[in-house]
Amino acid sequence: MSKRVRSREVCADCSAPEPRWASVNRGVLICDECCSIHRGLGRHSSQVRHLTHSTWPPSQLQMVQTLYGNGANSIWEHSLLDPSSSVSGKRKANPQDRVHPNKTEFIKAKYQMLAYVHRMPCREDDSVTAKDLSKQLHSSVRTGNLETCLRLLSLGAQANFFHPEKGNTPLHIAAKAGQMLQAELLAVYGADPGALDSSGKTPIDYARQAGHQELAERLVEIQYELTDRLTFYLCGRRPDHRNGQHFIIPQMADSSLDLSEFAKAAKKKLQSLSNHQFEELAMDVYDEVDRRETDAVWLATQNHSTLVTDTTVVPFLPVNPEYSSTRNQGRQKLARFSAHEFATLVIDILTDAKRRQWGNSCDSPKENVELILQGIGSRHNSESQENDQPDYDSVASDEDPVQEATCGDKSSDLSDGPITVQEFMEVKSALTASEAKIQQLLKVNCHLSEELRLMQTKIGRGPLGTAASSLPTFPSSLSWSWDERSRRGCSLEGQSTMLENDYDTTPNHSELEDAGSPLPASEAVETEEEGEEDATLPCTEDVICKTEQITKNIQELLRAAQETKHESFLPCSEKICMAVTEMAALFPKRPSSETVRGSLCLLTSSASRLHGECQKAAEHNPCPSDIQLVTQQVIQCAYDIAKAAKQLVTVTTKENNN
């Protein structure tokens, strides 16, 4: 799209110039402020991507730009175009409106309640209306008129509608006609590229028979979109579908391949899920991957001249009203997984997805499976492992590990070279020894975890406030049984000494010494059980001064992340840790305010975690997937520090003014 055309683009919701984000399923472009609201709606309402920093299939981006250019926004604002709407007081937001409540209320009404969409005349039988709309969609997709099809979909037409007379679906028609953008739109609304028509043919078959090879290849990609997205999240690569490779199964470099009895039991429960139950779990994990990736892009593209606001990061998956409350609670629980824990879960999903499609044998005529020994989290020191047990126990591959390492043409180790059975067994032996050492350390230090748990209960901190406290507390056992899932949704509870909060606990002294970071003053306070509480607070100006210093260093770090200057991470983190220590020293050793205690604890623990993550980025030749995950963790830690600093400024200002 030319610069001249782009300069005429405005936000679909408030008309701000040069929107940088898109809502894929709505076919509109939106500005940063409106995007912050869209992200809180959930993917079922709005699927957002950055126009330049997110990864796009080219034809999908072209579809969105075509819809936007052809006035798709009028579909969602139909009644506002009526002159009488101004008389009734209805109006769309403008750039000068406040995010809360003005823009928020307008956007929720527009996309969640569909308050301004054209309504069909009331009919006694709504199913007949939906059927009529779907038939219109079926005939419309053979043309290039995208906005007509989007309008039909907005009114209730079904993307997977099976035409009783024609014996096929709209996607069959679009594929045969070579309508790439129509196929993209239908796929966004859930059309299945593998659906069979009355002759047993799929849309992919129709595209190939009609000579639309590019469309056929894209439909194959859409068919594997879920697993491809999970794979790309971990290792930045996608399977080569064109050459028959449909799965890449990354393998954690620091996971023991000798499964414990507990892990074996968990593996059986995962495999016992029905396909439908497994699909629900996989879709929830997909949504969480999307949330994490979008947050990383968001934080990397914002102007960090001011402290990060509460609208910057979506802390967990928004509620989907179509799901049960237990499933929604389980989906939100996914946000509490660290990058390492979540990577383990994603690998387990990929492994079982491949098993369900191709069976236990890796000698499928249609695929080659790569084993990628990624070092995700492999550089965690043993001390950090003590207090950061995974919420979810690893579920390994169904195949014999040696067989899987050798059964494909395209296997790779950390350097992407071929891996031999001997090399694989050497890695396995080393990891087994490492796991045994970690378990020994865990036993020696279990009392420390218990003490920290008790401290956490007393402090009661958490960034999600009442929303966090409303989530269920899970027992220390992994249960994949559907009876358990039906009560808790996809809550993935696992063996854990991890504290029941949304942040990692403040590291112990040995962790900070290993990380080369000084022990913050407030952390020493956390371990004190005696001493009187002090209600005095520092001067507001001093707190603001230190906060500005922290913010300046965070800006430098985020710029380094945005420019992929990973060598700058560690120096930036050292400056941040020093500034955090100085700020914590302003406050009394035992503040009487619970808010101050919680904010100080979040501030110092986040700084310590940040320093540890930045050390990983400074290690020699880290693999791309490590850097990607470390960068996400670095950005999240920076956000936590900024939020804690803002809380301290707020409470100090409020108390000193009283």
XYZ file of C-alpha atoms in Angstrom:
658
model
C 0.000 0.000 0.000
C 1.493 3.333 -1.018
C 2.400 6.032 1.471
C -0.119 8.349 -0.178
C -2.955 5.896 0.385
C -1.795 5.108 3.913
C -1.788 8.793 4.784
C -5.549 8.911 4.154
C -6.264 6.051 6.545
C -8.030 6.858 9.782
C -9.072 4.783 12.778
C -12.414 3.095 12.166
C -13.557 3.829 15.715
C -12.411 7.376 16.466
C -11.035 8.716 13.126
C -7.532 9.273 14.512
C -4.995 9.480 11.652
C -2.572 6.740 10.596
C -3.938 3.694 12.436
C -1.259 1.071 13.091
C -3.424 -1.916 14.055
C -6.073 -4.007 12.317
C -9.055 -5.996 13.531
C -8.872 -9.022 11.249
C -12.392 -10.364 11.671
C -13.973 -6.882 11.492
C -11.990 -5.760 8.450
C -11.050 -2.369 9.931
C -7.915 -0.444 10.884
C -7.650 1.079 14.347
C -5.352 3.379 16.321
C -3.298 2.478 19.389
C -5.821 3.776 21.926
C -8.759 1.977 20.357
C -6.630 -1.137 19.949
C -6.010 -1.184 23.711
C -9.784 -1.573 24.104
C -10.142 -4.137 21.304
C -7.562 -6.361 22.980
C -9.681 -6.424 26.109
C -12.732 -7.639 24.162
C -11.249 -11.051 23.384
C -10.555 -12.762 20.065
C -14.193 -13.826 19.748
C -15.043 -10.114 19.339
C -11.936 -8.674 17.717
C -8.740 -10.297 16.463
C -6.062 -7.594 16.451
C -2.689 -7.505 14.711
C -0.134 -4.791 14.165
C 0.123 -3.799 10.518
C 3.915 -3.958 10.381
C 5.217 -5.696 13.513
C 2.913 -8.725 13.578
C 3.439 -11.743 11.324
C 0.826 -11.782 8.551
C -0.049 -14.198 5.765
C 0.116 -11.769 2.795
C -3.327 -12.697 1.468
C -4.913 -12.161 4.901
C -3.428 -8.684 5.176
C -4.642 -7.951 1.652
C -8.125 -9.106 2.657
C -8.244 -6.700 5.618
C -6.957 -3.783 3.564
C -9.499 -4.525 0.816
C -12.372 -4.649 3.296
C -11.240 -1.427 4.962
C -10.827 0.326 1.624
C -14.289 -0.750 0.488
C -16.076 0.608 3.539
C -16.404 -2.443 5.780
C -16.691 -0.120 8.762
C -20.148 0.936 7.559
C -21.307 -2.599 8.382
C -20.553 -2.079 12.070
C -21.811 1.545 12.096
C -24.852 1.167 9.840
C -27.362 2.951 12.080
C -24.903 5.778 12.823
C -24.954 6.707 9.140
C -28.652 7.547 9.481
C -29.074 11.341 9.927
C -31.611 10.680 12.668
C -28.909 9.037 14.785
C -27.442 12.458 15.632
C -30.834 13.583 16.809
C -31.148 10.578 19.094
C -27.767 11.343 20.640
C -25.894 8.462 19.008
C -22.435 9.334 17.785
C -19.112 7.608 17.231
C -16.021 8.403 19.264
C -13.509 11.031 18.210
C -9.733 11.253 18.829
C -10.150 13.718 21.689
C -12.498 11.459 23.667
C -11.177 9.816 26.813
C -10.315 6.142 26.537
C -12.440 5.480 29.617
C -15.371 5.660 29.508
C -16.088 7.285 26.119
C -14.131 5.174 23.646
C -14.526 2.026 25.692
C -18.314 2.244 25.822
C -18.573 3.028 22.108
C -16.295 0.182 21.023
C -18.022 -2.354 23.260
C -21.414 -1.316 21.910
C -20.119 -1.466 18.339
C -18.396 -4.865 18.403
C -19.700 -6.769 21.432
C -23.365 -5.807 21.330
C -23.421 -5.050 17.572
C -25.607 -2.092 18.507
C -25.219 -0.311 15.159
C -25.411 -3.264 12.747
C -28.346 -3.360 10.327
C -31.044 -5.607 11.766
C -33.040 -8.032 9.636
C -36.861 -7.894 9.891
C -38.120 -10.062 12.706
C -39.166 -13.540 11.606
C -40.938 -16.197 13.594
C -38.396 -18.806 12.556
C -34.878 -17.408 12.986
C -33.336 -20.592 11.596
C -34.989 -19.926 8.257
C -33.444 -16.457 8.199
C -29.990 -17.864 8.993
C -30.439 -20.458 6.247
C -31.431 -17.775 3.726
C -28.425 -15.667 4.676
C -26.122 -18.655 4.371
C -27.474 -19.448 0.904
C -26.789 -15.856 -0.125
C -23.250 -16.221 1.219
C -22.875 -19.465 -0.712
C -23.630 -17.697 -3.990
C -21.734 -14.483 -3.187
C -18.297 -15.993 -2.546
C -17.766 -16.795 -6.225
C -17.375 -13.016 -6.770
C -14.783 -10.633 -5.383
C -17.298 -8.593 -3.386
C -15.815 -9.084 0.085
C -17.901 -6.513 1.940
C -21.147 -8.203 0.846
C -19.956 -11.481 2.338
C -18.782 -9.767 5.530
C -22.188 -8.131 5.861
C -23.894 -11.528 5.499
C -21.559 -13.056 8.066
C -22.276 -10.162 10.454
C -26.002 -10.883 10.149
C -25.619 -14.558 10.992
C -24.670 -16.420 7.809
C -22.689 -19.586 8.574
C -19.228 -19.977 7.034
C -19.519 -23.786 7.144
C -23.063 -23.908 5.764
C -23.649 -27.096 3.733
C -25.951 -26.304 0.829
C -28.526 -29.119 0.626
C -29.066 -28.775 -3.142
C -25.483 -27.971 -4.195
C -23.916 -30.461 -1.789
C -20.993 -28.267 -0.733
C -19.951 -25.307 1.412
C -19.133 -21.679 0.558
C -15.423 -22.470 0.813
C -15.775 -25.129 -1.895
C -17.281 -22.470 -4.165
C -14.628 -19.854 -3.363
C -11.825 -22.377 -3.917
C -13.172 -23.505 -7.277
C -13.554 -19.863 -8.374
C -10.021 -19.002 -7.221
C -11.259 -16.339 -4.792
C -8.289 -16.147 -2.445
C -9.560 -13.222 -0.365
C -13.019 -14.755 0.022
C -11.340 -17.930 1.260
C -9.374 -15.863 3.800
C -12.544 -14.186 5.046
C -14.411 -17.475 5.354
C -11.467 -19.011 7.220
C -11.425 -16.136 9.726
C -15.067 -16.956 10.443
C -14.309 -20.638 10.948
C -14.664 -22.266 7.512
C -13.026 -25.709 7.383
C -10.597 -26.313 4.462
C -10.920 -30.046 5.075
C -14.725 -30.199 4.822
C -16.056 -32.810 2.396
C -18.699 -32.122 -0.209
C -21.233 -34.675 -1.448
C -18.528 -36.142 -3.717
C -16.013 -36.524 -0.919
C -13.821 -33.643 -2.098
C -12.367 -30.822 -0.001
C -11.966 -27.146 -0.943
C -8.248 -27.908 -1.300
C -9.088 -30.524 -3.949
C -11.246 -28.039 -5.853
C -8.519 -25.385 -5.824
C -5.958 -27.848 -7.193
C -8.272 -29.187 -9.871
C -9.029 -25.644 -11.050
C -5.321 -24.827 -11.227
C -5.324 -22.390 -8.309
C -2.135 -23.796 -6.780
C -1.341 -20.786 -4.594
C -4.837 -20.883 -3.123
C -4.571 -24.633 -2.544
C -1.306 -24.183 -0.639
C -2.812 -21.407 1.438
C -5.809 -23.587 2.311
C -3.420 -26.277 3.554
C -1.740 -23.664 5.757
C -5.143 -22.619 7.098
C -5.932 -26.261 7.848
C -2.845 -26.439 10.086
C -3.089 -22.885 11.391
C -3.443 -23.859 15.044
C -0.413 -26.143 15.260
C 1.644 -23.904 12.965
C 1.011 -20.907 15.230
C 2.062 -22.854 18.316
C 5.224 -24.079 16.612
C 6.142 -20.618 15.361
C 5.640 -19.203 18.853
C 8.286 -21.565 20.234
C 10.932 -21.730 17.544
C 10.134 -19.116 14.901
C 9.692 -21.742 12.188
C 6.775 -23.304 10.360
C 6.433 -26.741 8.767
C 7.045 -27.032 5.032
C 3.542 -28.063 3.981
C 4.418 -27.788 0.305
C 6.845 -30.709 0.697
C 4.560 -32.767 2.895
C 5.896 -31.764 6.309
C 2.916 -30.814 8.477
C 4.342 -30.851 12.012
C 7.431 -29.627 13.807
C 7.622 -30.915 17.357
C 10.082 -28.851 19.419
C 11.630 -30.603 22.396
C 12.641 -28.911 25.627
C 16.400 -29.125 26.049
C 16.144 -29.174 29.842
C 13.355 -31.751 30.230
C 14.234 -35.249 31.332
C 13.213 -37.844 28.777
C 12.814 -40.449 31.513
C 9.264 -39.723 32.588
C 8.273 -40.027 36.208
C 5.254 -42.135 37.083
C 3.363 -38.920 37.711
C 4.181 -37.586 34.238
C 3.253 -40.891 32.647
C -0.131 -40.770 34.368
C -0.644 -37.213 33.134
C 0.271 -38.323 29.642
C -2.376 -41.028 29.700
C -5.030 -38.579 30.847
C -4.140 -36.182 28.053
C -4.388 -38.963 25.506
C -7.723 -40.112 26.941
C -9.432 -36.819 26.085
C -11.879 -37.042 23.228
C -10.954 -35.154 20.068
C -13.546 -32.508 20.882
C -12.201 -32.025 24.402
C -8.641 -31.894 23.112
C -9.614 -29.330 20.459
C -11.105 -27.081 23.141
C -7.898 -27.263 25.139
C -5.766 -26.577 22.049
C -7.911 -23.581 21.070
C -7.564 -22.115 24.559
C -3.777 -22.486 24.368
C -3.852 -20.904 20.883
C -5.731 -17.903 22.307
C -3.147 -17.565 25.074
C -0.314 -17.657 22.522
C -2.071 -14.885 20.612
C -2.467 -12.833 23.809
C 1.208 -13.177 24.703
C 2.457 -12.387 21.210
C 0.155 -9.380 20.873
C 1.243 -8.062 24.278
C 4.892 -8.339 23.235
C 4.224 -6.425 20.008
C 2.154 -3.857 21.882
C 4.825 -3.135 24.476
C 7.560 -3.001 21.839
C 5.696 -0.474 19.677
C 4.437 1.977 22.276
C 5.835 5.366 23.200
C 7.252 4.715 26.636
C 7.703 8.358 27.588
C 5.233 7.859 30.418
C 4.640 5.053 32.870
C 2.784 2.113 31.419
C -0.915 2.412 32.155
C -3.300 -0.298 33.232
C -4.678 -0.570 29.698
C -1.300 -1.465 28.229
C -1.217 -5.189 28.965
C -4.166 -7.577 28.891
C -3.324 -9.615 32.021
C -5.252 -12.745 31.020
C -7.682 -13.977 28.397
C -10.903 -11.931 28.408
C -14.136 -13.761 29.213
C -15.883 -15.412 26.284
C -19.624 -15.445 27.072
C -20.094 -18.528 24.885
C -17.943 -20.583 27.282
C -18.835 -21.815 30.746
C -17.548 -19.894 33.739
C -15.278 -22.793 34.673
C -13.702 -22.855 31.232
C -13.209 -19.091 31.314
C -11.514 -19.374 34.704
C -9.266 -22.104 33.348
C -8.362 -20.001 30.312
C -7.384 -17.126 32.577
C -5.217 -19.486 34.613
C -2.995 -19.952 31.537
C -1.620 -16.437 31.986
C 0.096 -17.516 35.195
C 2.404 -19.920 33.393
C 5.958 -18.643 33.010
C 7.491 -18.713 29.536
C 9.234 -21.993 30.358
C 6.118 -23.648 31.749
C 3.928 -22.442 28.903
C 6.449 -23.688 26.326
C 6.253 -27.127 27.929
C 2.475 -27.096 27.646
C 2.582 -25.984 24.000
C 4.975 -28.822 23.134
C 2.630 -31.325 24.762
C -0.301 -29.998 22.738
C 1.692 -30.232 19.505
C 2.857 -33.746 20.297
C -0.626 -35.065 20.958
C -2.106 -33.189 17.993
C 0.360 -34.971 15.720
C -0.364 -38.315 17.378
C -4.109 -37.889 16.940
C -3.756 -37.065 13.259
C -1.133 -39.563 12.168
C -1.098 -42.161 14.923
C 1.943 -43.345 16.840
C 4.156 -44.004 13.842
C 6.273 -41.194 12.453
C 6.532 -42.948 9.081
C 3.582 -41.097 7.609
C 3.686 -40.723 3.821
C 2.502 -37.114 4.133
C 4.845 -35.703 6.755
C 8.325 -35.512 8.141
C 8.641 -34.636 11.805
C 11.553 -32.516 12.961
C 12.967 -32.808 16.447
C 14.251 -29.404 17.523
C 16.191 -29.433 20.757
C 15.415 -25.885 21.741
C 17.088 -24.466 24.836
C 13.965 -22.804 26.201
C 14.620 -22.251 29.864
C 17.677 -24.541 29.790
C 19.818 -21.790 31.230
C 17.790 -21.486 34.420
C 20.183 -21.928 37.307
C 19.399 -24.575 39.871
C 18.435 -22.047 42.514
C 15.715 -20.504 40.354
C 14.372 -23.987 39.709
C 13.850 -24.438 43.449
C 10.993 -21.949 43.643
C 9.709 -22.029 40.069
C 8.233 -25.465 39.625
C 5.983 -25.787 36.555
C 2.239 -25.587 37.044
C 2.010 -28.228 34.355
C 4.086 -31.391 34.143
C 5.706 -32.175 30.825
C 3.997 -34.694 28.585
C 6.529 -36.251 26.246
C 6.143 -37.593 22.741
C 4.323 -40.838 22.048
C 7.116 -42.062 19.814
C 10.223 -43.677 21.123
C 12.587 -40.700 21.495
C 15.438 -42.346 19.604
C 13.165 -43.405 16.759
C 11.695 -39.920 16.426
C 15.138 -38.402 16.333
C 16.072 -40.500 13.330
C 12.851 -41.157 11.410
C 12.744 -37.946 9.398
C 14.941 -36.463 6.770
C 14.869 -33.102 8.532
C 16.084 -33.420 12.106
C 18.036 -30.733 13.835
C 19.880 -29.982 17.026
C 20.699 -26.602 18.509
C 22.837 -25.710 15.494
C 20.268 -27.015 12.982
C 22.628 -29.764 11.870
C 21.761 -33.493 11.670
C 21.472 -35.291 14.998
C 22.670 -38.876 15.419
C 21.367 -41.541 17.791
C 24.618 -41.359 19.739
C 24.337 -37.578 20.150
C 20.713 -37.928 21.173
C 21.554 -40.509 23.848
C 24.375 -38.301 25.159
C 21.952 -35.394 25.507
C 19.424 -37.664 27.166
C 21.996 -38.927 29.678
C 23.167 -35.410 30.531
C 19.611 -34.158 30.998
C 18.734 -37.111 33.223
C 21.717 -36.340 35.462
C 20.716 -32.673 35.543
C 17.153 -33.557 36.486
C 18.384 -35.740 39.365
C 20.512 -32.888 40.669
C 17.596 -30.474 40.474
C 15.347 -32.884 42.371
C 17.989 -33.205 45.082
C 18.213 -29.423 45.407
C 14.436 -29.195 45.581
C 14.336 -31.593 48.529
C 17.055 -29.689 50.372
C 15.258 -26.362 49.921
C 11.593 -27.364 50.253
C 11.370 -25.664 53.639
C 12.310 -22.346 52.021
C 9.424 -22.641 49.558
C 7.029 -23.285 52.417
C 8.261 -20.218 54.293
C 7.830 -18.078 51.195
C 4.333 -19.468 50.702
C 3.377 -18.374 54.207
C 4.861 -14.923 53.586
C 2.911 -14.633 50.347
C -0.333 -15.485 52.118
C 0.303 -12.696 54.608
C 1.242 -10.141 51.984
C -1.698 -11.015 49.677
C -0.270 -9.145 46.726
C -1.320 -9.527 43.073
C -1.704 -7.210 40.066
C -5.089 -8.533 39.114
C -6.768 -7.472 42.342
C -10.152 -9.031 42.921
C -10.050 -10.695 39.531
C -7.006 -12.689 40.613
C -8.468 -13.622 43.965
C -11.594 -14.936 42.282
C -9.634 -17.581 40.388
C -9.708 -21.057 41.925
C -6.806 -22.417 43.941
C -5.618 -25.690 42.482
C -4.245 -28.753 44.261
C -0.695 -29.950 43.627
C -1.612 -32.693 41.182
C -2.138 -32.709 37.454
C -5.512 -33.995 36.334
C -6.468 -34.312 32.697
C -9.706 -36.197 33.413
C -12.751 -34.641 31.782
C -14.673 -34.760 35.064
C -12.078 -32.406 36.507
C -11.992 -30.244 33.382
C -15.769 -29.947 33.370
C -15.578 -28.384 36.812
C -12.614 -26.159 36.166
C -12.490 -25.617 32.425
C -9.002 -26.099 31.037
C -7.343 -25.295 34.335
C -3.979 -26.965 34.018
C -2.983 -27.551 37.591
C 0.364 -29.285 38.094
C 2.814 -30.452 40.713
C 4.157 -27.247 42.116
C 5.787 -25.475 44.963
C 5.034 -22.278 43.060
C 3.232 -19.693 45.141
C -0.459 -19.144 44.491
C -0.068 -15.668 43.050
C 0.328 -14.008 39.676
C 3.985 -13.109 40.118
C 7.051 -15.123 40.913
C 8.076 -14.808 44.534
C 10.981 -12.596 45.496
C 14.116 -14.694 44.832
C 16.157 -15.948 47.721
C 19.584 -14.587 48.584
C 21.514 -17.221 46.657
C 19.571 -16.422 43.484
C 20.425 -12.741 43.733
C 24.064 -13.464 44.442
C 24.283 -15.798 41.450
C 22.613 -13.174 39.312
C 25.156 -10.596 40.426
C 22.418 -8.318 41.697
C 22.482 -6.583 45.082
C 19.814 -7.582 47.551
C 17.147 -4.844 47.519
C 16.483 -3.306 50.867
C 12.782 -4.085 50.761
C 13.462 -7.786 50.230
C 15.355 -7.966 53.459
C 12.316 -6.379 55.022
C 10.094 -9.121 53.574
C 11.941 -11.805 55.559
C 11.693 -10.030 58.871
C 9.038 -11.477 61.144
C 9.677 -9.075 63.993
C 9.722 -5.316 64.317
C 7.067 -2.660 64.481
C 5.249 -1.452 61.410
C 6.012 2.081 60.265
C 3.269 4.265 58.802
C 5.583 7.020 57.595
C 6.115 7.430 53.862
C 8.856 9.245 51.949
C 8.444 12.654 50.332
C 6.369 12.503 47.165
C 8.994 14.445 45.212
C 11.693 11.896 46.118
C 9.502 8.997 44.994
C 8.658 10.741 41.723
C 12.345 11.466 41.127
C 13.310 7.815 41.561
C 10.341 6.716 39.465
C 11.464 8.959 36.624
C 14.909 7.398 36.853
C 13.423 3.899 36.675
C 11.184 4.912 33.785
C 14.087 6.373 31.833
C 16.027 3.127 32.177
C 12.965 1.075 31.188
C 12.565 3.217 28.075
C 16.146 2.433 27.150
C 15.540 -1.274 27.687
C 12.351 -1.302 25.614
C 14.097 0.520 22.786
C 16.785 -2.150 22.855
C 14.081 -4.836 22.698
C 12.345 -3.091 19.816
C 15.639 -2.787 17.920
C 16.673 -6.380 18.874
C 19.838 -5.108 20.590
C 19.990 -7.999 23.029
C 23.537 -7.158 24.089
C 22.112 -4.012 25.735
C 19.682 -5.948 27.938
C 22.108 -6.702 30.771
C 23.542 -3.173 31.183
C 20.012 -1.756 31.131
C 18.816 -4.250 33.735
C 21.719 -3.375 36.033
C 20.737 0.296 35.864
C 17.108 -0.611 36.586
C 18.064 -2.822 39.549
C 20.182 -0.027 41.014
C 17.361 2.501 40.581
C 14.867 0.070 42.129
C 17.153 -0.505 45.122
C 17.471 3.231 45.661
C 13.706 3.695 45.430
C 12.982 0.838 47.842
C 15.437 2.363 50.331
C 13.225 5.471 50.561
C 10.483 3.482 52.297
C 10.448 2.203 55.899
C 11.603 -1.340 56.570
C 8.152 -2.486 57.613
C 5.484 -0.281 56.000
C 2.118 -0.521 57.698
C 0.311 -0.088 54.371
C -0.453 -3.403 52.705
C -0.522 -1.653 49.325
C 2.978 -0.275 49.860
C 4.288 -3.675 50.960
C 2.783 -5.376 47.941
C 4.062 -2.735 45.529
C 7.576 -2.839 47.003
C 7.622 -6.609 46.800
C 6.432 -6.544 43.166
C 8.975 -3.839 42.366
C 11.989 -5.686 43.791
C 11.033 -9.196 42.716
C 10.346 -8.007 39.160
C 13.721 -6.270 39.056
C 15.430 -9.466 40.177
C 13.551 -11.521 37.574
C 14.428 -8.943 34.942
C 18.119 -9.205 35.757
C 17.977 -12.998 35.490
C 16.206 -12.891 32.121
C 18.666 -10.322 30.755
C 21.558 -12.555 31.775
C 20.147 -15.257 29.508
C 20.141 -12.859 26.568
C 23.816 -12.088 27.248
C 24.862 -15.738 27.058
C 26.952 -16.974 24.168
C 25.025 -17.620 20.942
C 21.519 -18.144 22.348
C 19.137 -19.816 19.914
C 16.401 -17.691 18.262
C 13.583 -19.267 20.271
C 15.424 -18.526 23.514
C 15.851 -14.890 22.526
C 12.175 -14.595 21.542
C 10.937 -15.987 24.859
C 13.520 -14.077 26.898
C 12.512 -10.838 25.181
C 8.860 -11.468 26.057
C 9.803 -12.082 29.679
C 12.025 -8.986 29.749
C 9.185 -6.808 28.460
C 6.753 -8.285 30.989
C 9.193 -7.713 33.875
C 9.705 -4.120 32.744
C 5.943 -3.620 32.733
C 5.662 -5.068 36.254
C 8.381 -2.711 37.513
C 6.705 0.296 35.898
C 3.332 -0.659 37.308
C 4.733 -1.126 40.831
C 6.517 2.227 40.640
C 3.309 3.902 39.512
C 1.434 2.333 42.437
C 4.021 3.665 44.880
C 3.800 7.159 43.402
C -0.003 7.058 43.619
C -0.220 5.846 47.211
C 2.549 8.178 48.392
C 0.913 11.185 46.767
C -2.468 10.277 48.204
C -1.200 9.719 51.764
C 0.986 12.829 51.804
C -1.898 14.994 50.586
C -4.223 13.759 53.336
